[in-house]
Tab-separated table of C-alpha atoms and ligand atoms in Angstrom:
chain	number	residue	atom	x	y	z
A	1	ALA	CA	1.384	-4.874	1.795
A	2	SER	CA	-1.487	-6.860	0.431
A	3	THR	CA	0.289	-10.006	-0.951
A	4	LEU	CA	2.707	-12.509	0.547
A	5	GLY	CA	5.525	-11.617	-1.821
A	6	ALA	CA	5.224	-7.868	-1.280
A	7	ALA	CA	4.966	-8.326	2.516
A	8	ALA	CA	8.074	-10.538	2.540
A	9	ALA	CA	9.904	-7.985	0.388
A	10	GLN	CA	9.440	-5.309	3.072
A	11	SER	CA	12.244	-7.082	4.966
A	12	GLY	CA	14.245	-8.073	1.862
A	13	ARG	CA	12.872	-11.577	1.903
A	14	TYR	CA	10.865	-13.567	-0.647
A	15	PHE	CA	7.758	-15.644	-0.361
A	16	GLY	CA	7.580	-18.509	-2.816
A	17	THR	CA	5.553	-21.580	-3.872
A	18	ALA	CA	6.062	-24.907	-5.651
A	19	ILE	CA	4.672	-24.770	-9.185
A	20	ALA	CA	3.512	-27.826	-11.142
A	21	SER	CA	3.890	-27.426	-14.892
A	22	GLY	CA	0.683	-29.339	-15.542
A	23	LYS	CA	-1.293	-26.664	-13.679
A	24	LEU	CA	-0.055	-23.689	-15.635
A	25	GLY	CA	-3.176	-23.899	-17.763
A	26	ASP	CA	-5.453	-23.506	-14.780
A	27	SER	CA	-6.166	-19.823	-14.530
A	28	ALA	CA	-7.492	-19.998	-10.944
A	29	TYR	CA	-4.163	-21.495	-10.026
A	30	THR	CA	-1.953	-19.115	-11.956
A	31	THR	CA	-3.913	-16.062	-10.800
A	32	ILE	CA	-3.190	-16.789	-7.169
A	33	ALA	CA	0.374	-17.907	-7.808
A	34	ASN	CA	1.248	-14.873	-9.867
A	35	ARG	CA	-0.413	-12.441	-7.446
A	36	GLU	CA	0.957	-13.775	-4.170
A	37	PHE	CA	4.463	-15.260	-4.719
A	38	ASN	CA	7.742	-13.964	-5.964
A	39	MET	CA	9.879	-17.077	-5.852
A	40	VAL	CA	9.148	-20.386	-7.663
A	41	THR	CA	10.347	-23.952	-7.179
A	42	ALA	CA	9.451	-26.506	-9.786
A	43	GLU	CA	7.571	-29.225	-7.812
A	44	ASN	CA	9.041	-32.041	-9.936
A	45	GLU	CA	10.197	-30.721	-13.277
A	46	MET	CA	13.905	-30.079	-12.495
A	47	LYS	CA	14.463	-33.337	-10.673
A	48	ILE	CA	16.844	-35.999	-12.030
A	49	ASP	CA	14.263	-38.246	-13.710
A	50	ALA	CA	12.701	-35.276	-15.427
A	51	THR	CA	15.835	-33.613	-16.712
A	52	GLU	CA	17.978	-36.610	-17.721
A	53	PRO	CA	15.553	-39.474	-18.596
A	54	ASN	CA	18.284	-41.289	-20.527
A	55	ARG	CA	21.944	-41.062	-19.609
A	56	GLY	CA	23.512	-38.070	-21.334
A	57	GLN	CA	20.183	-36.979	-22.969
A	58	PHE	CA	18.868	-33.985	-21.148
A	59	SER	CA	15.217	-32.890	-21.285
A	60	PHE	CA	14.331	-29.360	-20.182
A	61	SER	CA	10.862	-28.961	-21.653
A	62	SER	CA	8.947	-29.239	-18.408
A	63	GLY	CA	11.551	-27.442	-16.323
A	64	ASP	CA	11.652	-24.625	-18.906
A	65	ARG	CA	7.839	-24.301	-18.770
A	66	VAL	CA	8.066	-23.574	-15.034
A	67	TYR	CA	11.166	-21.434	-15.387
A	68	ASN	CA	9.715	-19.381	-18.183
A	69	TRP	CA	6.404	-18.849	-16.407
A	70	ALA	CA	8.347	-17.604	-13.432
A	71	ALA	CA	10.692	-15.373	-15.394
A	72	GLN	CA	7.917	-13.936	-17.495
A	73	ASN	CA	6.040	-12.906	-14.379
A	74	GLY	CA	9.115	-11.386	-12.719
A	75	LYS	CA	9.762	-14.157	-10.225
A	76	ARG	CA	13.026	-15.740	-9.148
A	77	VAL	CA	13.585	-19.501	-9.184
A	78	ARG	CA	14.964	-22.011	-6.757
A	79	GLY	CA	16.449	-25.033	-8.498
A	80	HIS	CA	15.347	-28.384	-7.024
A	81	THR	CA	17.224	-30.810	-7.068
A	82	LEU	CA	20.481	-32.223	-8.447
A	83	ALA	CA	21.597	-35.144	-6.302
A	84	TRP	CA	19.001	-37.158	-4.413
A	85	HIS	CA	18.241	-40.834	-3.703
A	86	SER	CA	14.660	-40.455	-4.931
A	87	GLN	CA	13.130	-39.735	-8.313
A	88	GLN	CA	16.232	-41.029	-10.034
A	89	PRO	CA	15.683	-42.361	-13.557
A	90	GLY	CA	15.926	-46.053	-13.937
A	91	TRP	CA	19.374	-45.889	-15.635
A	92	MET	CA	20.735	-44.068	-12.587
A	93	GLN	CA	19.148	-46.389	-10.021
A	94	SER	CA	21.048	-49.308	-11.679
A	95	LEU	CA	24.439	-47.555	-11.510
A	96	SER	CA	26.925	-47.783	-8.735
A	97	GLY	CA	30.466	-46.923	-7.799
A	98	SER	CA	32.589	-44.706	-9.999
A	99	SER	CA	30.176	-44.785	-12.874
A	100	LEU	CA	27.388	-43.468	-10.650
A	101	ARG	CA	29.707	-40.839	-9.236
A	102	GLN	CA	30.542	-39.679	-12.711
A	103	ALA	CA	26.889	-39.707	-13.677
A	104	MET	CA	26.089	-37.449	-10.722
A	105	ILE	CA	28.867	-35.009	-11.742
A	106	ASP	CA	27.695	-35.069	-15.372
A	107	HIS	CA	24.092	-34.489	-14.290
A	108	ILE	CA	25.068	-31.481	-12.154
A	109	ASN	CA	27.002	-29.969	-15.019
A	110	GLY	CA	24.195	-30.654	-17.573
A	111	VAL	CA	21.355	-29.192	-15.597
A	112	MET	CA	23.220	-26.288	-13.999
A	113	GLY	CA	24.776	-25.513	-17.392
A	114	HIS	CA	21.372	-25.212	-18.983
A	115	TYR	CA	20.134	-22.841	-16.280
A	116	LYS	CA	23.432	-21.047	-15.745
A	117	GLY	CA	22.991	-17.552	-14.355
A	118	LYS	CA	19.247	-17.966	-14.025
A	119	ILE	CA	18.738	-19.680	-10.650
A	120	TYR	CA	18.735	-17.926	-7.255
A	121	ALA	CA	19.684	-21.035	-5.304
A	122	TRP	CA	20.069	-24.759	-6.111
A	123	ASP	CA	19.184	-27.582	-3.782
A	124	VAL	CA	22.360	-29.379	-4.805
A	125	VAL	CA	21.906	-32.220	-2.448
A	126	ASN	CA	18.516	-33.302	-1.059
A	127	GLU	CA	17.730	-35.627	1.868
A	128	ALA	CA	21.143	-37.238	2.371
A	129	TYR	CA	20.694	-37.884	6.077
A	130	ALA	CA	18.969	-40.814	7.796
A	131	ASP	CA	15.809	-40.358	9.652
A	132	SER	CA	17.351	-41.385	12.980
A	133	GLY	CA	20.808	-41.615	14.447
A	134	GLY	CA	22.380	-38.568	12.894
A	135	GLY	CA	24.226	-40.246	10.131
A	136	ARG	CA	23.972	-40.536	6.386
A	137	ARG	CA	21.045	-42.221	4.691
A	138	ASP	CA	22.031	-45.445	2.891
A	139	SER	CA	21.636	-44.901	-0.843
A	140	ASN	CA	23.382	-45.661	-4.089
A	141	LEU	CA	24.964	-42.200	-3.961
A	142	GLN	CA	26.165	-42.739	-0.360
A	143	ARG	CA	27.717	-46.021	-1.399
A	144	THR	CA	29.913	-44.291	-3.937
A	145	GLY	CA	31.839	-42.808	-0.958
A	146	ASN	CA	31.177	-40.464	1.944
A	147	ASP	CA	32.661	-37.528	0.000
A	148	TRP	CA	29.819	-37.568	-2.612
A	149	ILE	CA	28.165	-34.538	-0.989
A	150	GLU	CA	31.208	-32.343	-1.115
A	151	VAL	CA	31.954	-33.457	-4.681
A	152	ALA	CA	28.474	-32.439	-5.630
A	153	PHE	CA	28.925	-28.980	-4.073
A	154	ARG	CA	32.362	-28.398	-5.607
A	155	THR	CA	31.014	-29.455	-9.068
A	156	ALA	CA	28.004	-27.162	-8.596
A	157	ARG	CA	30.144	-24.091	-7.664
A	158	THR	CA	32.087	-24.464	-10.912
A	159	ALA	CA	28.997	-25.149	-13.088
A	160	ASP	CA	27.213	-21.921	-12.000
A	161	PRO	CA	29.171	-19.577	-9.713
A	162	ALA	CA	26.266	-17.235	-9.564
A	163	ALA	CA	23.831	-19.651	-7.823
A	164	LYS	CA	23.617	-20.077	-4.161
A	165	LEU	CA	24.255	-23.690	-3.269
A	166	CYS	CA	21.976	-25.320	-0.697
A	167	TYR	CA	21.763	-28.532	1.243
A	168	ASN	CA	18.048	-29.312	1.690
A	169	ASP	CA	16.325	-31.870	3.998
A	170	TYR	CA	13.227	-32.690	6.044
A	171	ASN	CA	13.069	-33.272	9.823
A	172	ILE	CA	15.986	-30.983	10.460
A	173	ASP	CA	13.716	-28.366	11.943
A	174	ASN	CA	13.789	-29.593	15.583
A	175	TRP	CA	17.111	-28.576	17.142
A	176	THR	CA	17.099	-31.466	19.574
A	177	TRP	CA	16.845	-34.179	16.858
A	178	ALA	CA	19.917	-36.224	15.943
A	179	LYS	CA	19.276	-35.697	12.246
A	180	THR	CA	19.396	-31.957	12.735
A	181	GLN	CA	22.718	-32.231	14.564
A	182	GLY	CA	24.118	-34.531	11.889
A	183	VAL	CA	23.336	-31.944	9.157
A	184	TYR	CA	24.598	-29.109	11.377
A	185	ASN	CA	27.983	-30.910	11.917
A	186	MET	CA	28.293	-31.544	8.135
A	187	VAL	CA	27.749	-27.831	7.390
A	188	ARG	CA	30.145	-26.783	10.107
A	189	ASP	CA	32.758	-29.146	8.671
A	190	PHE	CA	32.178	-27.856	5.115
A	191	LYS	CA	32.584	-24.250	6.216
A	192	ALA	CA	35.763	-25.155	8.167
A	193	ARG	CA	37.254	-26.964	5.193
A	194	GLY	CA	36.177	-24.493	2.522
A	195	VAL	CA	33.739	-26.810	0.775
A	196	PRO	CA	31.465	-24.356	-1.097
A	197	ILE	CA	27.961	-24.187	0.605
A	198	ASP	CA	25.832	-21.069	0.831
A	199	CYS	CA	22.604	-22.183	2.359
A	200	VAL	CA	20.577	-24.763	4.234
A	201	GLY	CA	17.014	-25.527	3.164
A	202	LEU	CA	14.661	-26.588	5.965
A	203	GLN	CA	11.844	-28.344	4.064
A	204	SER	CA	9.598	-27.947	7.103
A	205	HIS	CA	6.919	-30.455	6.344
A	206	PHE	CA	5.142	-30.330	9.755
A	207	ASN	CA	2.715	-33.029	10.849
A	208	GLY	CA	1.916	-35.099	13.872
A	209	ASN	CA	5.064	-37.109	13.713
A	210	SER	CA	7.316	-34.162	13.124
A	211	PRO	CA	5.485	-31.122	14.605
A	212	TYR	CA	6.618	-27.570	14.745
A	213	ASN	CA	8.600	-26.996	17.905
A	214	SER	CA	9.470	-23.588	19.492
A	215	ASN	CA	13.125	-24.546	19.163
A	216	TYR	CA	12.820	-23.980	15.431
A	217	ARG	CA	14.126	-20.496	15.856
A	218	THR	CA	17.241	-21.942	17.551
A	219	THR	CA	17.757	-24.255	14.592
A	220	ILE	CA	17.587	-21.345	12.156
A	221	GLN	CA	19.832	-19.175	14.245
A	222	SER	CA	22.343	-22.015	14.722
A	223	PHE	CA	22.668	-22.775	11.039
A	224	ALA	CA	22.909	-19.101	10.215
A	225	ALA	CA	25.695	-18.632	12.744
A	226	LEU	CA	27.809	-21.078	10.733
A	227	GLY	CA	27.785	-18.482	7.874
A	228	VAL	CA	25.101	-19.821	5.643
A	229	ASP	CA	21.711	-18.543	4.647
A	230	VAL	CA	18.674	-20.436	5.780
A	231	GLN	CA	15.582	-20.887	3.579
A	232	ILE	CA	12.347	-22.531	4.455
A	233	THR	CA	11.948	-24.447	1.244
A	234	GLU	CA	8.799	-26.746	1.331
A	235	LEU	CA	6.624	-25.452	4.108
A	236	ASP	CA	3.299	-27.167	4.724
A	237	ILE	CA	1.577	-27.667	8.068
A	238	GLN	CA	-0.926	-30.556	8.376
A	239	GLY	CA	-4.176	-29.092	9.511
A	240	GLY	CA	-3.125	-25.617	8.558
A	241	SER	CA	-2.861	-24.034	11.987
A	242	ALA	CA	-2.785	-20.299	11.626
A	243	THR	CA	-0.805	-19.953	14.882
A	244	THR	CA	1.838	-22.367	13.736
A	245	TYR	CA	2.134	-20.569	10.360
A	246	ALA	CA	2.653	-17.308	12.255
A	247	ASN	CA	5.246	-18.903	14.455
A	248	VAL	CA	7.189	-20.128	11.485
A	249	VAL	CA	7.196	-16.642	9.896
A	250	ASN	CA	8.169	-14.978	13.170
A	251	ASP	CA	11.048	-17.399	13.597
A	252	CYS	CA	12.383	-16.671	10.105
A	253	LEU	CA	11.983	-12.917	10.567
A	254	ALA	CA	13.956	-13.141	13.838
A	255	VAL	CA	17.115	-14.296	11.970
A	256	ALA	CA	18.695	-11.895	9.454
A	257	ARG	CA	20.078	-14.717	7.342
A	258	CYS	CA	16.682	-16.453	6.959
A	259	THR	CA	16.177	-15.109	3.548
A	260	GLY	CA	12.757	-16.553	2.458
A	261	ILE	CA	9.906	-18.899	2.792
A	262	THR	CA	8.303	-21.240	0.173
A	263	THR	CA	5.079	-23.132	0.648
A	264	TRP	CA	4.921	-26.559	-1.073
A	265	GLY	CA	1.983	-25.664	-3.318
A	266	VAL	CA	-0.697	-23.020	-3.766
A	267	ARG	CA	-4.095	-24.400	-2.729
A	268	ASP	CA	-4.839	-27.400	-0.428
A	269	SER	CA	-6.008	-29.203	-3.575
A	270	ASP	CA	-2.500	-28.803	-4.993
A	271	SER	CA	-0.706	-30.327	-2.070
A	272	TRP	CA	1.299	-33.576	-2.432
A	273	LEU	CA	-0.295	-34.539	0.891
A	274	GLY	CA	-3.810	-34.417	-0.554
A	275	ALA	CA	-6.451	-31.749	0.053
A	276	GLY	CA	-7.629	-33.467	3.222
A	277	ALA	CA	-4.419	-32.487	4.984
A	278	ALA	CA	-5.350	-28.867	4.452
A	279	PRO	CA	-1.755	-27.880	4.872
A	280	LEU	CA	-1.518	-24.719	2.705
A	281	LEU	CA	-2.643	-21.052	2.709
A	282	PHE	CA	-5.449	-21.265	0.140
A	283	ASP	CA	-8.386	-23.690	0.095
A	284	GLY	CA	-9.418	-25.724	-2.848
A	285	ASN	CA	-11.613	-22.807	-4.135
A	286	GLY	CA	-8.688	-20.504	-3.992
A	287	ASN	CA	-9.974	-18.634	-0.939
A	288	LYS	CA	-7.555	-17.288	1.627
A	289	LYS	CA	-7.539	-19.275	4.726
A	290	ALA	CA	-6.978	-18.044	8.347
A	291	ALA	CA	-3.389	-19.229	7.971
A	292	TYR	CA	-2.956	-16.888	5.065
A	293	THR	CA	-4.109	-13.862	7.105
A	294	ALA	CA	-1.790	-14.957	9.983
A	295	VAL	CA	1.169	-15.185	7.639
A	296	LEU	CA	0.440	-11.888	5.903
A	297	SER	CA	0.183	-10.010	9.188
A	298	ALA	CA	3.320	-11.663	10.653
A	299	LEU	CA	5.385	-10.678	7.643
B	301	XIL	C1	7.179	-34.360	-3.919
B	301	XIL	C2	6.148	-33.748	-4.941
B	301	XIL	O1	5.471	-32.729	-4.233
B	301	XIL	C3	5.283	-34.849	-5.498
B	301	XIL	O2	4.472	-34.333	-6.532
B	301	XIL	C4	6.137	-35.980	-5.980
B	301	XIL	O3	5.238	-37.083	-6.364
B	301	XIL	C5	7.067	-36.495	-4.957
B	301	XIL	O4	7.910	-35.431	-4.513
B	301	XIL	N1	10.684	-33.528	-0.330
B	301	XIL	C6	11.142	-32.902	-1.506
B	301	XIL	C7	10.226	-32.749	-2.642
B	301	XIL	O5	12.329	-32.533	-1.579
B	301	XIL	O6	10.825	-32.868	-3.896
B	301	XIL	C8	9.046	-33.691	-2.545
B	301	XIL	O7	8.122	-33.325	-3.554
B	301	XIL	C9	8.372	-33.624	-1.229
B	301	XIL	C10	9.377	-34.021	-0.148
């Protein structure tokens, strides 16, 4: 195969990218994105602040631009994200307790209702675990009660039974880290108690402080063994090592339930980390990097 999407499809997987609605008028960007990728995540446009800027008033114009571009070009869409401590609109930041809990439920119903039947997988809850210690992150959502995550997942299952429901986080790639174990224990508990969860998203932002480790394959295998799919949802590798990119692909391909890989942007110049981080598969001129070739041949 000569593109990332087609190469991933050879094993029944997908290869995706984050898409920014503001770049859909850049033909250099859309040419690469359309040619290479067959799964799309809106980089910001389906987040809470974008979709519910005022309580009870939903806004899907930017999200729909990304969704429609993907659908018109035959690509599936991952929904990102419904319950998160970050990128909350001001009205939500100032809520607490039962009114925040209800606002979370209403938000999930409003956004999933709009996209009902159209989304491959939703990141229902994003980044709920603390960076160290293996416990929950303190946030306004966490302060509504420890059951907020399972309430979010139960709400999501009813809102769109066709979507896979994912828990998504960063720094849960290294199997030895407490944060990874904390999330693993939550997923194990959810499966044991019948809380609806279908997938775990490993963001996989690799850098000097959280580098790729060869136990990544163990992490993927361990989550999959709980009975969930695993998706690599926001891959970028600071410095863009071709060897590390190939390792990531090989680790996913080694696990049947690792169903796809998404890089967090198209060209280095599109990266949230800045072009200097050179973390993606295409350079700022749209040229394929060594990492691209390594990924294509590993798929
Ligand atoms: C980032 C976007 O790439 C930026 O454009 C935005 O300013 C901040 O959010 N984890 C996530 C993503 O789940 O939503 C974040 O995306 C990157 C880290």
